[in-house]
Coordinates of C-alpha atoms in Angstrom, one line a residue:
X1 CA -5.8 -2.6 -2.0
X2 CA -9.0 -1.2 -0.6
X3 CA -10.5 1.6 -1.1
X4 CA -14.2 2.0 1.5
X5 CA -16.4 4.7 1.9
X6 CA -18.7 5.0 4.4
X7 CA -20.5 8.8 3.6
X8 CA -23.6 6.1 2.4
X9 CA -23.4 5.6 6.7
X10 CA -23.9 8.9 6.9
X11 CA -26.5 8.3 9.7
X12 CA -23.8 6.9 11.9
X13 CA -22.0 10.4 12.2
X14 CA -22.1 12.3 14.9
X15 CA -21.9 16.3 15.6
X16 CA -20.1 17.9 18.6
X17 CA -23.3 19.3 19.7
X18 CA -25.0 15.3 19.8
X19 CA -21.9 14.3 21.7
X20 CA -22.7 16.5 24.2
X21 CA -26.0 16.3 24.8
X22 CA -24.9 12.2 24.4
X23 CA -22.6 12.5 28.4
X24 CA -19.6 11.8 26.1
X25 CA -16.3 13.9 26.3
X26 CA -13.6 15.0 24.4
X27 CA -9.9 13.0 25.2
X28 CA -6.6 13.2 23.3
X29 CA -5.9 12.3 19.6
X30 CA -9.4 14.4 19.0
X31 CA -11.5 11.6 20.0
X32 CA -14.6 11.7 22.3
X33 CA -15.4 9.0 25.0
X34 CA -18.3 7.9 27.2
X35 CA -17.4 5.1 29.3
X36 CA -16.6 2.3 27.0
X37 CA -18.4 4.0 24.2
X38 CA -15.9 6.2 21.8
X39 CA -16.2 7.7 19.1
X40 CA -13.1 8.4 15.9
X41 CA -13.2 12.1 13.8
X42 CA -14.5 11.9 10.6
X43 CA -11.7 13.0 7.7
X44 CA -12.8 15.0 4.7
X45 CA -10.8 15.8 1.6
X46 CA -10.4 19.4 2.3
X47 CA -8.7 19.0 5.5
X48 CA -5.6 17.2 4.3
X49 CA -3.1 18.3 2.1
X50 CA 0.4 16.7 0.8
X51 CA 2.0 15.4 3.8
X52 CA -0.4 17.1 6.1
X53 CA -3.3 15.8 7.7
X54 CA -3.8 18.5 10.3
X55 CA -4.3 21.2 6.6
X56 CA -7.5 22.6 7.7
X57 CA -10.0 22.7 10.4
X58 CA -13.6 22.6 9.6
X59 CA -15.6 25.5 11.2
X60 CA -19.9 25.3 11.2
X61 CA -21.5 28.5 10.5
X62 CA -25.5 27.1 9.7
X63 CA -26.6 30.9 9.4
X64 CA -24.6 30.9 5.7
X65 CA -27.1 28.8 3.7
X66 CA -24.8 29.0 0.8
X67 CA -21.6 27.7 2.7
X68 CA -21.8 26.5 6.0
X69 CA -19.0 24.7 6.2
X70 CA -15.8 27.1 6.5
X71 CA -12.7 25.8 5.9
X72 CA -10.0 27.4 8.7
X73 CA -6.4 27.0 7.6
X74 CA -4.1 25.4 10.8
X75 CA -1.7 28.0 11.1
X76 CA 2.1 27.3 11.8
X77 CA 2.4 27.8 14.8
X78 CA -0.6 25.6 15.6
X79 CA 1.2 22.8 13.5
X80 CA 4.4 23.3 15.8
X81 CA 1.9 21.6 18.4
X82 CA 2.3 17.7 18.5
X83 CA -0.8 17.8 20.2
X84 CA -3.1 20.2 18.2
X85 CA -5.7 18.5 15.9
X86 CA -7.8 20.4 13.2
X87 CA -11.8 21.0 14.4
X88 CA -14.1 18.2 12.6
X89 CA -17.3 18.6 11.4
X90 CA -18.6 15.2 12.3
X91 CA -17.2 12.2 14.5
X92 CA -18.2 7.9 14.2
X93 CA -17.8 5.2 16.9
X94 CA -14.8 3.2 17.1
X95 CA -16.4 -0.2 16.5
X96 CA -18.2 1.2 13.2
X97 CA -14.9 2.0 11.9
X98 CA -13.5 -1.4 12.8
X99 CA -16.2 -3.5 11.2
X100 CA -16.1 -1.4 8.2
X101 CA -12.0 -2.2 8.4
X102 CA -11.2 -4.9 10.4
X103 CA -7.7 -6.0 9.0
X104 CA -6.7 -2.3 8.0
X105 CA -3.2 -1.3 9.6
X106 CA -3.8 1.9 12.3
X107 CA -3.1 4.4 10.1
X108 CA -4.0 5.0 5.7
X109 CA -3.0 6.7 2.9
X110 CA -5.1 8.9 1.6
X111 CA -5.9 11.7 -1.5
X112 CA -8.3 14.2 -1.9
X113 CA -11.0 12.6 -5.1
X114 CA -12.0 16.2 -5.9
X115 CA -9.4 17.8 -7.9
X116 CA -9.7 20.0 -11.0
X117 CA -6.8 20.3 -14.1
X118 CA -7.0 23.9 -13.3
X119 CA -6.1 23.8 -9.2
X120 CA -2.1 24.3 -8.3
X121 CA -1.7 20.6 -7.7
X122 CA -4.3 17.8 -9.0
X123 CA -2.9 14.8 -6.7
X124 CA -3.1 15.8 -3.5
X125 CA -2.3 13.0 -0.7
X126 CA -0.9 12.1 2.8
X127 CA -0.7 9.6 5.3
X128 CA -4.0 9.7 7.5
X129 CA -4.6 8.6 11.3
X130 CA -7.2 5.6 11.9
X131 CA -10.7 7.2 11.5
X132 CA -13.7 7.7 9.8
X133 CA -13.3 8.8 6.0
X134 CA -15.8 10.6 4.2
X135 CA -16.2 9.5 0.2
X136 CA -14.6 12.4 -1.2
X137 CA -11.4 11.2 0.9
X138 CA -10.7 7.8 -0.6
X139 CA -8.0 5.5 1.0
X140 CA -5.5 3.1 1.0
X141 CA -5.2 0.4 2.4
X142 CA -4.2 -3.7 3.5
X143 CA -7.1 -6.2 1.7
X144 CA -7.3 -9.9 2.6
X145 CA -4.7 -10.7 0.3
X146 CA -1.5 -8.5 1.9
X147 CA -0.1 -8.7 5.3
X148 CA -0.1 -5.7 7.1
X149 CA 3.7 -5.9 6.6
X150 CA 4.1 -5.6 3.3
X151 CA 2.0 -2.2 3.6
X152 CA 4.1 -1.0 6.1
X153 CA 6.8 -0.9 3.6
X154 CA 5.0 0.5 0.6
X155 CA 2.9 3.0 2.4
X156 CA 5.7 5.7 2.5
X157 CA 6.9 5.2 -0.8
X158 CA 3.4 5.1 -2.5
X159 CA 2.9 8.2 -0.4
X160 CA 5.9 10.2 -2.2
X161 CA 5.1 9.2 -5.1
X162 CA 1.7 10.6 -5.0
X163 CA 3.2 14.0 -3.9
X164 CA 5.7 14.3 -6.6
X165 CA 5.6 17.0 -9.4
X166 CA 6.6 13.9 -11.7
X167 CA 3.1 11.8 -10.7
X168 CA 1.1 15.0 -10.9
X169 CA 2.2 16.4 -14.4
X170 CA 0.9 12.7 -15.5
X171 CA -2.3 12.4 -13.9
X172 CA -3.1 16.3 -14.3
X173 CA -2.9 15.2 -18.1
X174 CA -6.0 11.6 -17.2
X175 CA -8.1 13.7 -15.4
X176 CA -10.8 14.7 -17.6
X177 CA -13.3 16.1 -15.0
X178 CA -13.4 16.8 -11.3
X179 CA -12.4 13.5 -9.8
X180 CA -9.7 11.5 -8.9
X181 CA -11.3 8.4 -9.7
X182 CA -9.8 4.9 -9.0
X183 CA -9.9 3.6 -12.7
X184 CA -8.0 6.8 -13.1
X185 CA -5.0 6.1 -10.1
X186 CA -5.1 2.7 -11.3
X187 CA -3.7 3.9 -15.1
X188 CA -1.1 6.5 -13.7
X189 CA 2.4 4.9 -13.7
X190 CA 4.0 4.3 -10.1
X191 CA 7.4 4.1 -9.0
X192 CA 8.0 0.3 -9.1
X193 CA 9.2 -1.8 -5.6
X194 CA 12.5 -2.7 -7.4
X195 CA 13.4 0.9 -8.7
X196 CA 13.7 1.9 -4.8
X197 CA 16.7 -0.2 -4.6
X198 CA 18.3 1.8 -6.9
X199 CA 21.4 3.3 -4.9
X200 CA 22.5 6.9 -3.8
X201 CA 25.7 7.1 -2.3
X202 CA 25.5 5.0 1.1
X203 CA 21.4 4.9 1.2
X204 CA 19.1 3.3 -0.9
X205 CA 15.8 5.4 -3.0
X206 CA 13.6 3.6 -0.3
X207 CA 15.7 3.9 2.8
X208 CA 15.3 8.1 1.6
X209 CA 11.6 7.9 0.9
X210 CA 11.1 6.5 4.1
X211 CA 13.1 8.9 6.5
X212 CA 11.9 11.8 4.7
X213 CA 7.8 10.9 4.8
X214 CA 8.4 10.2 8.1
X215 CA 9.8 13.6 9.0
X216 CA 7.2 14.9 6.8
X217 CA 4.2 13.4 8.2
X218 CA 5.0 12.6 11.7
X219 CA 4.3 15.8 13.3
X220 CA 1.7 14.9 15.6
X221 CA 0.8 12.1 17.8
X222 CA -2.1 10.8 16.1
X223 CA 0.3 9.4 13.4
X224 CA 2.3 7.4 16.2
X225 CA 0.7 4.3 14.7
X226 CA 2.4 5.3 11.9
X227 CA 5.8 5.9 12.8
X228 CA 6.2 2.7 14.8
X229 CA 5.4 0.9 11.9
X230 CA 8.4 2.3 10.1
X231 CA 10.9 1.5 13.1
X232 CA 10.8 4.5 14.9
X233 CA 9.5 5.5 18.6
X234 CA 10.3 8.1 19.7
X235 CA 8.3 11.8 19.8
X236 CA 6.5 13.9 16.8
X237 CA 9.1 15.9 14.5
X238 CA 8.9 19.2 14.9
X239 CA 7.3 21.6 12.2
X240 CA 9.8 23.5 10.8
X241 CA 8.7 25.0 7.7
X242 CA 12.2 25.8 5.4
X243 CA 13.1 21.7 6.6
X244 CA 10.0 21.0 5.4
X245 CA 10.6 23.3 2.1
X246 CA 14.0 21.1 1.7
X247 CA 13.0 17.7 2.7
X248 CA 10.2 17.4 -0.4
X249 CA 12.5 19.3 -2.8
X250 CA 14.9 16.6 -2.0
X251 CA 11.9 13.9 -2.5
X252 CA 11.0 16.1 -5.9
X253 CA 14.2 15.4 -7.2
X254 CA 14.6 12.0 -6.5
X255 CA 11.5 11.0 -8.1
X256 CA 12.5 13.1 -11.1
X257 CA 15.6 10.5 -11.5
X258 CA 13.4 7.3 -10.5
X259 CA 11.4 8.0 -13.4
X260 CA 14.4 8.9 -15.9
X261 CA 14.1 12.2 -16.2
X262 CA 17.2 14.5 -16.3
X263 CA 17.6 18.3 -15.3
X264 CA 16.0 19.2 -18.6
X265 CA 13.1 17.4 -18.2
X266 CA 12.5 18.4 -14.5
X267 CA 12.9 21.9 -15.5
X268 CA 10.1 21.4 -18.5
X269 CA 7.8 19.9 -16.1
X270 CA 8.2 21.9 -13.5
X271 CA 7.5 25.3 -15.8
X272 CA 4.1 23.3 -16.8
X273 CA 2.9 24.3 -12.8
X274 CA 2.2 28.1 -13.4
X275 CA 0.3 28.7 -9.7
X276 CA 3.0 27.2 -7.9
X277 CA 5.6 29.5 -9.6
X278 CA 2.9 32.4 -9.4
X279 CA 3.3 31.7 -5.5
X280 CA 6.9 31.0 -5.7
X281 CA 8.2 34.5 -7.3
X282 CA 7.0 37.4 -5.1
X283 CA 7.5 35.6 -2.1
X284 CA 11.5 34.7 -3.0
X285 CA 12.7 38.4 -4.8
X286 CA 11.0 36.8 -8.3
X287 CA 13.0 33.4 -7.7
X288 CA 10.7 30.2 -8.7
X289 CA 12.6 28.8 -5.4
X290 CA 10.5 25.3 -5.6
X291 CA 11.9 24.6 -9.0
X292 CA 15.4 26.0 -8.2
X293 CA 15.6 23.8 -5.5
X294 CA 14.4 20.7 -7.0
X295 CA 17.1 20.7 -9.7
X296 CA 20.2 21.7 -7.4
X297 CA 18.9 18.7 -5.2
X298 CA 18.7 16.3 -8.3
X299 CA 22.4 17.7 -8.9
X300 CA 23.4 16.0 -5.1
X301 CA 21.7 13.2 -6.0
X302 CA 23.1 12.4 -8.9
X303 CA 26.5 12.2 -7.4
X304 CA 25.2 10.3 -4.5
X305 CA 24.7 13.1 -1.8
X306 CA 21.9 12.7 0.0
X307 CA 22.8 14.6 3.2
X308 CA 23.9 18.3 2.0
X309 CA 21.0 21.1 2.2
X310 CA 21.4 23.0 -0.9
X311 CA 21.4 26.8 -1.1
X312 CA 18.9 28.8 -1.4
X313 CA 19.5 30.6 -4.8
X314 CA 21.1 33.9 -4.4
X315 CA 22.5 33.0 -1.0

């Protein structure tokens, strides 16, 4: 796979302001036009988050010298838009994109290469819309030598994986400084093709993977691309945040058991995430409901349901 960066281009990026004073004008999927002339948004790092690329908008204040660049959380009910996108700092034409990528699938996977041992999570990914990517937002994606096929069926399941609890507790333990760097994904062990044929009840590991990044990640109509190429047309899931709160728990889980850990184990790894528990506890009467959830969903799993939504504990 592929990995470009095109912040070296940085001369091909475009403000707001420029497109303006350019004639062009905004149009859906948070593109701007002029005539034939259009031009992608520009994803950074800190506007994505696991299973989210609309995490954060991107807000220009030049009169703080020491921070001008504000990140803006997307609320939920800005999320429950399909067709709200987060505000980007800098936009790039189409055809600059396209000779920089010109076999590449419409749509990428991609993680956040600044991370620290000390933050909540240290792998943080999703699945990202065709754009412009800045360095510190590496991606995923077809090279010469795989059909765009082939990625269409991996790119969900590489997509979990990277958000699981089980990945992270590995590659918080390679990361030495403040990057995610490739030598560094390329060591951390992933969740083999063949182990996704591994069967629970009625579906299969990969048939689950894929129905759940899909309701994860399609929530807006920029990821279209996206969700055709997994078999499915019809409109954006909506965001629905306890779904949401159910539907990685369940993911959580399953990775837990594709990588052969039991109930034990889970619970040893999941105590080793002391911010998420931290955020976990006040919110849910001193419950670590993330962790609660996980192993009650590796319990269903286990005896091959995959459909039943777990209770909340103390419910």
């Amino acid at each position: 796979m592929a990995w470009p960066q095109i912040t070296n281009d940085s001369g091909h990026f475009w403000t707001r302001e420029q497109l303006e004073e350019h004639g062009a004008y905004p149009v859906d999927l948070n593109r701007w036009r002029k005539g034939s002339e259009e031009w992608l948004p520009l994803f950074q790092a800190r506007m994505v988050h696991h299973f989210d690329q609309r995490f954060n908008s991107v807000e220009v204040n030049l009169e703080n010298i020491h921070n001008p660049y504000i990140n803006v959380p997307v609320t939920d009910e800005q999320h429950r838009n399909a067709r709200f996108y987060p505000r980007h700092q800098y936009f790039v034409r189409q055809e600059f994109v396209g000779d920089k990528f010109p076999d590449r699938p419409p749509y990428a996977i991609g993680y956040r290469d600044i991370t620290r041992t000390t933050d909540e999570r240290t792998m943080i990914s999703t699945v990202v819309p065709w754009a412009g990517y800045g360095n510190n937002l590496p991606i995923l994606v077809c090279n010469e030598e795989e059909t765009v096929a082939t990625f269409n069926e991996v790119a969900p399941l590489w997509a979990a994986n990277f958000c699981s609890f089980a990945f992270d507790f590995v590659a918080r333990r390679k990361v030495q400084g403040t990057h995610m760097n490739l030598y560094i994904l390329e060591q951390l062990p992933v969740i083999t093709r063949a182990a996704y044929d591994r069967r629970f009840g009625d579906t299969t590991a990969a048939d689950l993977v894929r129905d759940h990044v899909l309701r994860l990640c399609y929530t807006a109509w920029d990821l279209q691309p996206f969700a055709q190429a997994q078999g499915y047309d019809g409109e954006p899931f909506g965001w629905d945040v306890a779904e949401r709160r159910h539907l990685r728990a369940r993911l959580d889980a399953l990775y837990f058991l594709l990588y052969g850990l039991d109930r034990d184990d889970a619970a040893y790894v999941m105590d080793s995430f002391p911010i998420t528990r931290r955020n976990d506890e006040p919110a849910h009467n001193g419950v670590y409901l993330t962790k609660e959830l996980i192993l009650r969903y590796m319990s269903a799993l286990e005896v091959g349901d995959t459909d039943t939504v777990v209770a909340l504990p103390g419910a």
